[in-house]
Amino acid sequence: MPPPGMPEGDIKALTTLCDLADRELVVIIGWAKHIPGFSNLSLGDQMSLLQSAWMEILILGSVHRSLPHDDKLVYAEDYIMDEERSRLAGLLERYRAILQLVHSYKKLKVKEEIVTLKALALANSDSMYIEDLEAVQKLQDLLHEALQDYELSQRHEKPWRIRKLLLTLPLLRQTAAKAVQHFYSLKLQGKVPMHKLFLEMLEAKV
């Protein structure tokens, strides 16, 4: 039985999103190991970056999947939410914020470079527990150079584009922070079942 005051449909939608996030977190942890330079960091710093930036990476994944669609968020190929469905699940504010990112990337015609943006979001995390700041800075520089090289080779006629791409990252961080707070409040209320990995990452971020 869903808790009082929360419709069963909301519980189902939020549970599905938490399940999808938990599964994608496993993929993200594996993906991060393949980022050039990431494995050179200490295990502690690798975990600190992941614990800080995981929601940003999840959101960018949803943004990437949503680019071919109009006003719909693709959390998974078989789980798509429009404005009405998001409203019914109590996620209208999240929907609008993520859709703003989708629209920004559509205007910029973002394609493969979103992978580098995900890596930058990870390396530029706001973790307060970094042991080797110099090593993390080196990783950030490496990823910035990779994005610059891509832009020069693919979009050399638009030198302003890289600045526009980087300017989307503050909105991404803000959106991710609000999403974490939202799901943490659900966790405190005990309204939505959550898997262990998702819970651990949620608690590490708050």
mmCIF file of the C-alpha atoms, coordinates in Angstrom:
data_MODEL
# 
_entry.id   MODEL 
# 
loop_
_atom_site.group_PDB 
_atom_site.id 
_atom_site.type_symbol 
_atom_site.label_atom_id 
_atom_site.label_alt_id 
_atom_site.label_comp_id 
_atom_site.label_asym_id 
_atom_site.label_entity_id 
_atom_site.label_seq_id 
_atom_site.pdbx_PDB_ins_code 
_atom_site.Cartn_x 
_atom_site.Cartn_y 
_atom_site.Cartn_z 
_atom_site.occupancy 
_atom_site.B_iso_or_equiv 
_atom_site.pdbx_formal_charge 
_atom_site.auth_seq_id 
_atom_site.auth_comp_id 
_atom_site.auth_asym_id 
_atom_site.auth_atom_id 
_atom_site.pdbx_PDB_model_num 
ATOM 1   C CA . MET A 1 1   ? 0.000  0.000  0.000   1.00 0.00 ? 1   MET A CA 1 
ATOM 2   C CA . PRO A 1 2   ? 1.342  3.472  -0.847  1.00 0.00 ? 2   PRO A CA 1 
ATOM 3   C CA . PRO A 1 3   ? 1.722  5.887  2.064   1.00 0.00 ? 3   PRO A CA 1 
ATOM 4   C CA . PRO A 1 4   ? -1.248 8.176  2.791   1.00 0.00 ? 4   PRO A CA 1 
ATOM 5   C CA . GLY A 1 5   ? -1.410 11.266 0.608   1.00 0.00 ? 5   GLY A CA 1 
ATOM 6   C CA . MET A 1 6   ? 0.640  9.826  -2.247  1.00 0.00 ? 6   MET A CA 1 
ATOM 7   C CA . PRO A 1 7   ? -1.225 8.238  -5.184  1.00 0.00 ? 7   PRO A CA 1 
ATOM 8   C CA . GLU A 1 8   ? -0.195 4.738  -6.217  1.00 0.00 ? 8   GLU A CA 1 
ATOM 9   C CA . GLY A 1 9   ? 0.713  6.016  -9.704  1.00 0.00 ? 9   GLY A CA 1 
ATOM 10  C CA . ASP A 1 10  ? 3.233  8.436  -8.205  1.00 0.00 ? 10  ASP A CA 1 
ATOM 11  C CA . ILE A 1 11  ? 4.826  5.668  -6.150  1.00 0.00 ? 11  ILE A CA 1 
ATOM 12  C CA . LYS A 1 12  ? 5.111  3.465  -9.227  1.00 0.00 ? 12  LYS A CA 1 
ATOM 13  C CA . ALA A 1 13  ? 6.683  6.215  -11.375 1.00 0.00 ? 13  ALA A CA 1 
ATOM 14  C CA . LEU A 1 14  ? 9.188  7.261  -8.711  1.00 0.00 ? 14  LEU A CA 1 
ATOM 15  C CA . THR A 1 15  ? 10.080 3.647  -7.910  1.00 0.00 ? 15  THR A CA 1 
ATOM 16  C CA . THR A 1 16  ? 10.743 3.015  -11.598 1.00 0.00 ? 16  THR A CA 1 
ATOM 17  C CA . LEU A 1 17  ? 13.000 6.092  -11.804 1.00 0.00 ? 17  LEU A CA 1 
ATOM 18  C CA . CYS A 1 18  ? 14.944 4.988  -8.710  1.00 0.00 ? 18  CYS A CA 1 
ATOM 19  C CA . ASP A 1 19  ? 15.341 1.481  -10.164 1.00 0.00 ? 19  ASP A CA 1 
ATOM 20  C CA . LEU A 1 20  ? 16.581 2.901  -13.478 1.00 0.00 ? 20  LEU A CA 1 
ATOM 21  C CA . ALA A 1 21  ? 19.008 5.215  -11.664 1.00 0.00 ? 21  ALA A CA 1 
ATOM 22  C CA . ASP A 1 22  ? 20.375 2.348  -9.574  1.00 0.00 ? 22  ASP A CA 1 
ATOM 23  C CA . ARG A 1 23  ? 21.034 0.265  -12.686 1.00 0.00 ? 23  ARG A CA 1 
ATOM 24  C CA . GLU A 1 24  ? 22.593 3.176  -14.546 1.00 0.00 ? 24  GLU A CA 1 
ATOM 25  C CA . LEU A 1 25  ? 24.887 3.938  -11.599 1.00 0.00 ? 25  LEU A CA 1 
ATOM 26  C CA . VAL A 1 26  ? 26.543 0.551  -12.089 1.00 0.00 ? 26  VAL A CA 1 
ATOM 27  C CA . VAL A 1 27  ? 27.122 1.455  -15.747 1.00 0.00 ? 27  VAL A CA 1 
ATOM 28  C CA . ILE A 1 28  ? 28.466 4.922  -14.816 1.00 0.00 ? 28  ILE A CA 1 
ATOM 29  C CA . ILE A 1 29  ? 31.016 3.477  -12.387 1.00 0.00 ? 29  ILE A CA 1 
ATOM 30  C CA . GLY A 1 30  ? 32.289 1.168  -15.132 1.00 0.00 ? 30  GLY A CA 1 
ATOM 31  C CA . TRP A 1 31  ? 32.231 3.974  -17.716 1.00 0.00 ? 31  TRP A CA 1 
ATOM 32  C CA . ALA A 1 32  ? 34.273 6.320  -15.501 1.00 0.00 ? 32  ALA A CA 1 
ATOM 33  C CA . LYS A 1 33  ? 37.146 3.831  -15.394 1.00 0.00 ? 33  LYS A CA 1 
ATOM 34  C CA . HIS A 1 34  ? 37.546 4.244  -19.161 1.00 0.00 ? 34  HIS A CA 1 
ATOM 35  C CA . ILE A 1 35  ? 37.900 8.042  -19.018 1.00 0.00 ? 35  ILE A CA 1 
ATOM 36  C CA . PRO A 1 36  ? 41.554 8.786  -19.890 1.00 0.00 ? 36  PRO A CA 1 
ATOM 37  C CA . GLY A 1 37  ? 43.337 9.779  -16.694 1.00 0.00 ? 37  GLY A CA 1 
ATOM 38  C CA . PHE A 1 38  ? 40.537 8.843  -14.288 1.00 0.00 ? 38  PHE A CA 1 
ATOM 39  C CA . SER A 1 39  ? 42.111 5.545  -13.229 1.00 0.00 ? 39  SER A CA 1 
ATOM 40  C CA . ASN A 1 40  ? 45.325 7.427  -12.418 1.00 0.00 ? 40  ASN A CA 1 
ATOM 41  C CA . LEU A 1 41  ? 43.549 9.092  -9.494  1.00 0.00 ? 41  LEU A CA 1 
ATOM 42  C CA . SER A 1 42  ? 43.548 7.467  -6.073  1.00 0.00 ? 42  SER A CA 1 
ATOM 43  C CA . LEU A 1 43  ? 40.577 5.198  -5.379  1.00 0.00 ? 43  LEU A CA 1 
ATOM 44  C CA . GLY A 1 44  ? 39.454 7.690  -2.745  1.00 0.00 ? 44  GLY A CA 1 
ATOM 45  C CA . ASP A 1 45  ? 39.410 10.558 -5.228  1.00 0.00 ? 45  ASP A CA 1 
ATOM 46  C CA . GLN A 1 46  ? 37.682 8.421  -7.856  1.00 0.00 ? 46  GLN A CA 1 
ATOM 47  C CA . MET A 1 47  ? 34.917 7.652  -5.370  1.00 0.00 ? 47  MET A CA 1 
ATOM 48  C CA . SER A 1 48  ? 34.689 11.273 -4.182  1.00 0.00 ? 48  SER A CA 1 
ATOM 49  C CA . LEU A 1 49  ? 34.182 12.494 -7.750  1.00 0.00 ? 49  LEU A CA 1 
ATOM 50  C CA . LEU A 1 50  ? 31.569 9.829  -8.481  1.00 0.00 ? 50  LEU A CA 1 
ATOM 51  C CA . GLN A 1 51  ? 29.696 10.481 -5.238  1.00 0.00 ? 51  GLN A CA 1 
ATOM 52  C CA . SER A 1 52  ? 29.618 14.184 -6.020  1.00 0.00 ? 52  SER A CA 1 
ATOM 53  C CA . ALA A 1 53  ? 28.717 14.147 -9.726  1.00 0.00 ? 53  ALA A CA 1 
ATOM 54  C CA . TRP A 1 54  ? 26.611 11.016 -10.260 1.00 0.00 ? 54  TRP A CA 1 
ATOM 55  C CA . MET A 1 55  ? 23.283 12.851 -10.563 1.00 0.00 ? 55  MET A CA 1 
ATOM 56  C CA . GLU A 1 56  ? 24.745 15.274 -13.113 1.00 0.00 ? 56  GLU A CA 1 
ATOM 57  C CA . ILE A 1 57  ? 25.920 12.316 -15.201 1.00 0.00 ? 57  ILE A CA 1 
ATOM 58  C CA . LEU A 1 58  ? 22.521 10.606 -14.898 1.00 0.00 ? 58  LEU A CA 1 
ATOM 59  C CA . ILE A 1 59  ? 20.762 13.772 -16.038 1.00 0.00 ? 59  ILE A CA 1 
ATOM 60  C CA . LEU A 1 60  ? 23.120 14.230 -18.996 1.00 0.00 ? 60  LEU A CA 1 
ATOM 61  C CA . GLY A 1 61  ? 22.370 10.647 -20.003 1.00 0.00 ? 61  GLY A CA 1 
ATOM 62  C CA . SER A 1 62  ? 18.640 11.411 -19.993 1.00 0.00 ? 62  SER A CA 1 
ATOM 63  C CA . VAL A 1 63  ? 19.270 14.646 -21.900 1.00 0.00 ? 63  VAL A CA 1 
ATOM 64  C CA . HIS A 1 64  ? 21.231 12.754 -24.563 1.00 0.00 ? 64  HIS A CA 1 
ATOM 65  C CA . ARG A 1 65  ? 18.468 10.174 -25.023 1.00 0.00 ? 65  ARG A CA 1 
ATOM 66  C CA . SER A 1 66  ? 15.847 12.943 -25.172 1.00 0.00 ? 66  SER A CA 1 
ATOM 67  C CA . LEU A 1 67  ? 17.474 14.974 -27.964 1.00 0.00 ? 67  LEU A CA 1 
ATOM 68  C CA . PRO A 1 68  ? 15.566 13.266 -30.823 1.00 0.00 ? 68  PRO A CA 1 
ATOM 69  C CA . HIS A 1 69  ? 12.226 13.825 -29.042 1.00 0.00 ? 69  HIS A CA 1 
ATOM 70  C CA . ASP A 1 70  ? 9.976  16.855 -28.637 1.00 0.00 ? 70  ASP A CA 1 
ATOM 71  C CA . ASP A 1 71  ? 9.168  17.887 -25.049 1.00 0.00 ? 71  ASP A CA 1 
ATOM 72  C CA . LYS A 1 72  ? 9.690  14.389 -23.670 1.00 0.00 ? 72  LYS A CA 1 
ATOM 73  C CA . LEU A 1 73  ? 12.311 13.055 -21.288 1.00 0.00 ? 73  LEU A CA 1 
ATOM 74  C CA . VAL A 1 74  ? 13.692 9.627  -22.112 1.00 0.00 ? 74  VAL A CA 1 
ATOM 75  C CA . TYR A 1 75  ? 14.841 8.081  -18.836 1.00 0.00 ? 75  TYR A CA 1 
ATOM 76  C CA . ALA A 1 76  ? 15.129 4.747  -20.649 1.00 0.00 ? 76  ALA A CA 1 
ATOM 77  C CA . GLU A 1 77  ? 14.134 3.609  -24.137 1.00 0.00 ? 77  GLU A CA 1 
ATOM 78  C CA . ASP A 1 78  ? 10.970 2.096  -22.671 1.00 0.00 ? 78  ASP A CA 1 
ATOM 79  C CA . TYR A 1 79  ? 10.333 4.779  -20.034 1.00 0.00 ? 79  TYR A CA 1 
ATOM 80  C CA . ILE A 1 80  ? 9.477  8.213  -21.403 1.00 0.00 ? 80  ILE A CA 1 
ATOM 81  C CA . MET A 1 81  ? 7.775  11.032 -19.482 1.00 0.00 ? 81  MET A CA 1 
ATOM 82  C CA . ASP A 1 82  ? 6.020  14.057 -20.927 1.00 0.00 ? 82  ASP A CA 1 
ATOM 83  C CA . GLU A 1 83  ? 4.896  17.159 -19.030 1.00 0.00 ? 83  GLU A CA 1 
ATOM 84  C CA . GLU A 1 84  ? 1.612  15.676 -17.812 1.00 0.00 ? 84  GLU A CA 1 
ATOM 85  C CA . ARG A 1 85  ? 3.168  12.431 -16.641 1.00 0.00 ? 85  ARG A CA 1 
ATOM 86  C CA . SER A 1 86  ? 5.907  14.397 -14.860 1.00 0.00 ? 86  SER A CA 1 
ATOM 87  C CA . ARG A 1 87  ? 3.310  16.588 -13.162 1.00 0.00 ? 87  ARG A CA 1 
ATOM 88  C CA . LEU A 1 88  ? 1.377  13.561 -11.919 1.00 0.00 ? 88  LEU A CA 1 
ATOM 89  C CA . ALA A 1 89  ? 4.601  12.115 -10.463 1.00 0.00 ? 89  ALA A CA 1 
ATOM 90  C CA . GLY A 1 90  ? 5.418  15.387 -8.683  1.00 0.00 ? 90  GLY A CA 1 
ATOM 91  C CA . LEU A 1 91  ? 8.404  15.977 -10.963 1.00 0.00 ? 91  LEU A CA 1 
ATOM 92  C CA . LEU A 1 92  ? 7.215  18.958 -12.997 1.00 0.00 ? 92  LEU A CA 1 
ATOM 93  C CA . GLU A 1 93  ? 9.998  21.278 -11.787 1.00 0.00 ? 93  GLU A CA 1 
ATOM 94  C CA . ARG A 1 94  ? 12.634 18.625 -12.591 1.00 0.00 ? 94  ARG A CA 1 
ATOM 95  C CA . TYR A 1 95  ? 11.033 18.024 -15.993 1.00 0.00 ? 95  TYR A CA 1 
ATOM 96  C CA . ARG A 1 96  ? 11.179 21.696 -16.927 1.00 0.00 ? 96  ARG A CA 1 
ATOM 97  C CA . ALA A 1 97  ? 14.773 22.134 -15.768 1.00 0.00 ? 97  ALA A CA 1 
ATOM 98  C CA . ILE A 1 98  ? 16.032 19.072 -17.640 1.00 0.00 ? 98  ILE A CA 1 
ATOM 99  C CA . LEU A 1 99  ? 14.028 20.056 -20.713 1.00 0.00 ? 99  LEU A CA 1 
ATOM 100 C CA . GLN A 1 100 ? 15.777 23.433 -20.638 1.00 0.00 ? 100 GLN A CA 1 
ATOM 101 C CA . LEU A 1 101 ? 19.080 21.573 -20.975 1.00 0.00 ? 101 LEU A CA 1 
ATOM 102 C CA . VAL A 1 102 ? 17.643 19.465 -23.797 1.00 0.00 ? 102 VAL A CA 1 
ATOM 103 C CA . HIS A 1 103 ? 16.590 22.605 -25.667 1.00 0.00 ? 103 HIS A CA 1 
ATOM 104 C CA . SER A 1 104 ? 20.021 24.192 -25.138 1.00 0.00 ? 104 SER A CA 1 
ATOM 105 C CA . TYR A 1 105 ? 21.806 21.151 -26.558 1.00 0.00 ? 105 TYR A CA 1 
ATOM 106 C CA . LYS A 1 106 ? 19.373 20.903 -29.457 1.00 0.00 ? 106 LYS A CA 1 
ATOM 107 C CA . LYS A 1 107 ? 20.154 24.499 -30.436 1.00 0.00 ? 107 LYS A CA 1 
ATOM 108 C CA . LEU A 1 108 ? 23.857 23.702 -30.294 1.00 0.00 ? 108 LEU A CA 1 
ATOM 109 C CA . LYS A 1 109 ? 23.292 20.467 -32.254 1.00 0.00 ? 109 LYS A CA 1 
ATOM 110 C CA . VAL A 1 110 ? 25.167 18.464 -29.631 1.00 0.00 ? 110 VAL A CA 1 
ATOM 111 C CA . LYS A 1 111 ? 26.177 14.938 -30.612 1.00 0.00 ? 111 LYS A CA 1 
ATOM 112 C CA . GLU A 1 112 ? 29.267 12.953 -29.582 1.00 0.00 ? 112 GLU A CA 1 
ATOM 113 C CA . GLU A 1 113 ? 30.660 15.785 -27.460 1.00 0.00 ? 113 GLU A CA 1 
ATOM 114 C CA . ILE A 1 114 ? 28.065 15.090 -24.770 1.00 0.00 ? 114 ILE A CA 1 
ATOM 115 C CA . VAL A 1 115 ? 30.284 12.189 -23.663 1.00 0.00 ? 115 VAL A CA 1 
ATOM 116 C CA . THR A 1 116 ? 33.099 14.655 -22.952 1.00 0.00 ? 116 THR A CA 1 
ATOM 117 C CA . LEU A 1 117 ? 30.639 16.931 -21.140 1.00 0.00 ? 117 LEU A CA 1 
ATOM 118 C CA . LYS A 1 118 ? 29.712 13.994 -18.891 1.00 0.00 ? 118 LYS A CA 1 
ATOM 119 C CA . ALA A 1 119 ? 33.388 13.410 -18.151 1.00 0.00 ? 119 ALA A CA 1 
ATOM 120 C CA . LEU A 1 120 ? 33.863 17.127 -17.442 1.00 0.00 ? 120 LEU A CA 1 
ATOM 121 C CA . ALA A 1 121 ? 30.892 17.100 -15.072 1.00 0.00 ? 121 ALA A CA 1 
ATOM 122 C CA . LEU A 1 122 ? 32.594 14.253 -13.219 1.00 0.00 ? 122 LEU A CA 1 
ATOM 123 C CA . ALA A 1 123 ? 36.025 15.904 -13.090 1.00 0.00 ? 123 ALA A CA 1 
ATOM 124 C CA . ASN A 1 124 ? 34.612 19.325 -12.157 1.00 0.00 ? 124 ASN A CA 1 
ATOM 125 C CA . SER A 1 125 ? 32.551 18.005 -9.256  1.00 0.00 ? 125 SER A CA 1 
ATOM 126 C CA . ASP A 1 126 ? 32.232 20.123 -6.119  1.00 0.00 ? 126 ASP A CA 1 
ATOM 127 C CA . SER A 1 127 ? 33.501 17.412 -3.763  1.00 0.00 ? 127 SER A CA 1 
ATOM 128 C CA . MET A 1 128 ? 35.163 18.693 -0.598  1.00 0.00 ? 128 MET A CA 1 
ATOM 129 C CA . TYR A 1 129 ? 37.007 15.407 -0.036  1.00 0.00 ? 129 TYR A CA 1 
ATOM 130 C CA . ILE A 1 130 ? 39.604 15.432 -2.813  1.00 0.00 ? 130 ILE A CA 1 
ATOM 131 C CA . GLU A 1 131 ? 43.032 14.248 -1.604  1.00 0.00 ? 131 GLU A CA 1 
ATOM 132 C CA . ASP A 1 132 ? 45.135 15.191 -4.655  1.00 0.00 ? 132 ASP A CA 1 
ATOM 133 C CA . LEU A 1 133 ? 43.798 18.433 -6.127  1.00 0.00 ? 133 LEU A CA 1 
ATOM 134 C CA . GLU A 1 134 ? 46.688 18.664 -8.584  1.00 0.00 ? 134 GLU A CA 1 
ATOM 135 C CA . ALA A 1 135 ? 45.859 15.266 -10.115 1.00 0.00 ? 135 ALA A CA 1 
ATOM 136 C CA . VAL A 1 136 ? 42.184 16.197 -10.448 1.00 0.00 ? 136 VAL A CA 1 
ATOM 137 C CA . GLN A 1 137 ? 43.145 19.526 -12.040 1.00 0.00 ? 137 GLN A CA 1 
ATOM 138 C CA . LYS A 1 138 ? 45.312 17.625 -14.518 1.00 0.00 ? 138 LYS A CA 1 
ATOM 139 C CA . LEU A 1 139 ? 42.301 15.467 -15.422 1.00 0.00 ? 139 LEU A CA 1 
ATOM 140 C CA . GLN A 1 140 ? 40.148 18.574 -15.875 1.00 0.00 ? 140 GLN A CA 1 
ATOM 141 C CA . ASP A 1 141 ? 42.758 20.127 -18.178 1.00 0.00 ? 141 ASP A CA 1 
ATOM 142 C CA . LEU A 1 142 ? 42.980 16.921 -20.207 1.00 0.00 ? 142 LEU A CA 1 
ATOM 143 C CA . LEU A 1 143 ? 39.207 16.851 -20.724 1.00 0.00 ? 143 LEU A CA 1 
ATOM 144 C CA . HIS A 1 144 ? 39.023 20.554 -21.601 1.00 0.00 ? 144 HIS A CA 1 
ATOM 145 C CA . GLU A 1 145 ? 41.716 19.969 -24.210 1.00 0.00 ? 145 GLU A CA 1 
ATOM 146 C CA . ALA A 1 146 ? 39.773 16.989 -25.587 1.00 0.00 ? 146 ALA A CA 1 
ATOM 147 C CA . LEU A 1 147 ? 36.651 19.127 -25.954 1.00 0.00 ? 147 LEU A CA 1 
ATOM 148 C CA . GLN A 1 148 ? 38.647 21.934 -27.585 1.00 0.00 ? 148 GLN A CA 1 
ATOM 149 C CA . ASP A 1 149 ? 40.262 19.486 -30.024 1.00 0.00 ? 149 ASP A CA 1 
ATOM 150 C CA . TYR A 1 150 ? 36.862 18.073 -30.948 1.00 0.00 ? 150 TYR A CA 1 
ATOM 151 C CA . GLU A 1 151 ? 35.431 21.535 -31.514 1.00 0.00 ? 151 GLU A CA 1 
ATOM 152 C CA . LEU A 1 152 ? 38.395 22.586 -33.655 1.00 0.00 ? 152 LEU A CA 1 
ATOM 153 C CA . SER A 1 153 ? 38.100 19.491 -35.826 1.00 0.00 ? 153 SER A CA 1 
ATOM 154 C CA . GLN A 1 154 ? 34.298 19.422 -36.127 1.00 0.00 ? 154 GLN A CA 1 
ATOM 155 C CA . ARG A 1 155 ? 33.095 23.004 -35.571 1.00 0.00 ? 155 ARG A CA 1 
ATOM 156 C CA . HIS A 1 156 ? 36.088 25.187 -36.394 1.00 0.00 ? 156 HIS A CA 1 
ATOM 157 C CA . GLU A 1 157 ? 33.780 27.779 -37.970 1.00 0.00 ? 157 GLU A CA 1 
ATOM 158 C CA . LYS A 1 158 ? 32.028 28.290 -34.597 1.00 0.00 ? 158 LYS A CA 1 
ATOM 159 C CA . PRO A 1 159 ? 34.749 29.156 -32.041 1.00 0.00 ? 159 PRO A CA 1 
ATOM 160 C CA . TRP A 1 160 ? 32.117 30.476 -29.607 1.00 0.00 ? 160 TRP A CA 1 
ATOM 161 C CA . ARG A 1 161 ? 30.412 27.095 -29.352 1.00 0.00 ? 161 ARG A CA 1 
ATOM 162 C CA . ILE A 1 162 ? 32.677 25.594 -26.687 1.00 0.00 ? 162 ILE A CA 1 
ATOM 163 C CA . ARG A 1 163 ? 31.881 28.523 -24.394 1.00 0.00 ? 163 ARG A CA 1 
ATOM 164 C CA . LYS A 1 164 ? 28.152 27.910 -24.901 1.00 0.00 ? 164 LYS A CA 1 
ATOM 165 C CA . LEU A 1 165 ? 28.610 24.237 -24.074 1.00 0.00 ? 165 LEU A CA 1 
ATOM 166 C CA . LEU A 1 166 ? 30.507 24.969 -20.861 1.00 0.00 ? 166 LEU A CA 1 
ATOM 167 C CA . LEU A 1 167 ? 27.891 27.534 -19.832 1.00 0.00 ? 167 LEU A CA 1 
ATOM 168 C CA . THR A 1 168 ? 25.313 24.729 -19.594 1.00 0.00 ? 168 THR A CA 1 
ATOM 169 C CA . LEU A 1 169 ? 27.234 23.037 -16.764 1.00 0.00 ? 169 LEU A CA 1 
ATOM 170 C CA . PRO A 1 170 ? 26.101 25.402 -13.946 1.00 0.00 ? 170 PRO A CA 1 
ATOM 171 C CA . LEU A 1 171 ? 22.437 24.742 -14.834 1.00 0.00 ? 171 LEU A CA 1 
ATOM 172 C CA . LEU A 1 172 ? 23.208 21.027 -14.904 1.00 0.00 ? 172 LEU A CA 1 
ATOM 173 C CA . ARG A 1 173 ? 24.731 21.196 -11.412 1.00 0.00 ? 173 ARG A CA 1 
ATOM 174 C CA . GLN A 1 174 ? 21.827 23.235 -10.062 1.00 0.00 ? 174 GLN A CA 1 
ATOM 175 C CA . THR A 1 175 ? 19.291 20.823 -11.561 1.00 0.00 ? 175 THR A CA 1 
ATOM 176 C CA . ALA A 1 176 ? 21.168 17.828 -10.165 1.00 0.00 ? 176 ALA A CA 1 
ATOM 177 C CA . ALA A 1 177 ? 21.354 19.351 -6.668  1.00 0.00 ? 177 ALA A CA 1 
ATOM 178 C CA . LYS A 1 178 ? 17.594 19.923 -6.619  1.00 0.00 ? 178 LYS A CA 1 
ATOM 179 C CA . ALA A 1 179 ? 16.959 16.394 -7.884  1.00 0.00 ? 179 ALA A CA 1 
ATOM 180 C CA . VAL A 1 180 ? 19.140 14.937 -5.114  1.00 0.00 ? 180 VAL A CA 1 
ATOM 181 C CA . GLN A 1 181 ? 17.248 16.957 -2.488  1.00 0.00 ? 181 GLN A CA 1 
ATOM 182 C CA . HIS A 1 182 ? 13.927 15.795 -3.933  1.00 0.00 ? 182 HIS A CA 1 
ATOM 183 C CA . PHE A 1 183 ? 14.835 12.113 -3.837  1.00 0.00 ? 183 PHE A CA 1 
ATOM 184 C CA . TYR A 1 184 ? 16.451 12.463 -0.415  1.00 0.00 ? 184 TYR A CA 1 
ATOM 185 C CA . SER A 1 185 ? 13.222 13.925 0.957   1.00 0.00 ? 185 SER A CA 1 
ATOM 186 C CA . LEU A 1 186 ? 11.374 10.915 -0.473  1.00 0.00 ? 186 LEU A CA 1 
ATOM 187 C CA . LYS A 1 187 ? 13.916 8.670  1.233   1.00 0.00 ? 187 LYS A CA 1 
ATOM 188 C CA . LEU A 1 188 ? 13.327 10.387 4.590   1.00 0.00 ? 188 LEU A CA 1 
ATOM 189 C CA . GLN A 1 189 ? 9.578  9.996  4.173   1.00 0.00 ? 189 GLN A CA 1 
ATOM 190 C CA . GLY A 1 190 ? 9.993  6.303  3.399   1.00 0.00 ? 190 GLY A CA 1 
ATOM 191 C CA . LYS A 1 191 ? 7.576  6.629  0.510   1.00 0.00 ? 191 LYS A CA 1 
ATOM 192 C CA . VAL A 1 192 ? 9.596  5.089  -2.293  1.00 0.00 ? 192 VAL A CA 1 
ATOM 193 C CA . PRO A 1 193 ? 11.660 1.869  -2.136  1.00 0.00 ? 193 PRO A CA 1 
ATOM 194 C CA . MET A 1 194 ? 15.296 2.444  -3.109  1.00 0.00 ? 194 MET A CA 1 
ATOM 195 C CA . HIS A 1 195 ? 18.137 0.033  -3.841  1.00 0.00 ? 195 HIS A CA 1 
ATOM 196 C CA . LYS A 1 196 ? 21.359 -0.016 -1.844  1.00 0.00 ? 196 LYS A CA 1 
ATOM 197 C CA . LEU A 1 197 ? 23.701 1.651  -4.374  1.00 0.00 ? 197 LEU A CA 1 
ATOM 198 C CA . PHE A 1 198 ? 21.244 4.456  -5.124  1.00 0.00 ? 198 PHE A CA 1 
ATOM 199 C CA . LEU A 1 199 ? 20.755 5.037  -1.390  1.00 0.00 ? 199 LEU A CA 1 
ATOM 200 C CA . GLU A 1 200 ? 24.497 5.094  -0.717  1.00 0.00 ? 200 GLU A CA 1 
ATOM 201 C CA . MET A 1 201 ? 25.124 7.641  -3.470  1.00 0.00 ? 201 MET A CA 1 
ATOM 202 C CA . LEU A 1 202 ? 22.156 9.734  -2.361  1.00 0.00 ? 202 LEU A CA 1 
ATOM 203 C CA . GLU A 1 203 ? 23.355 9.853  1.245   1.00 0.00 ? 203 GLU A CA 1 
ATOM 204 C CA . ALA A 1 204 ? 26.947 10.625 0.187   1.00 0.00 ? 204 ALA A CA 1 
ATOM 205 C CA . LYS A 1 205 ? 25.744 13.623 -1.823  1.00 0.00 ? 205 LYS A CA 1 
ATOM 206 C CA . VAL A 1 206 ? 23.552 15.207 0.866   1.00 0.00 ? 206 VAL A CA 1 
# 
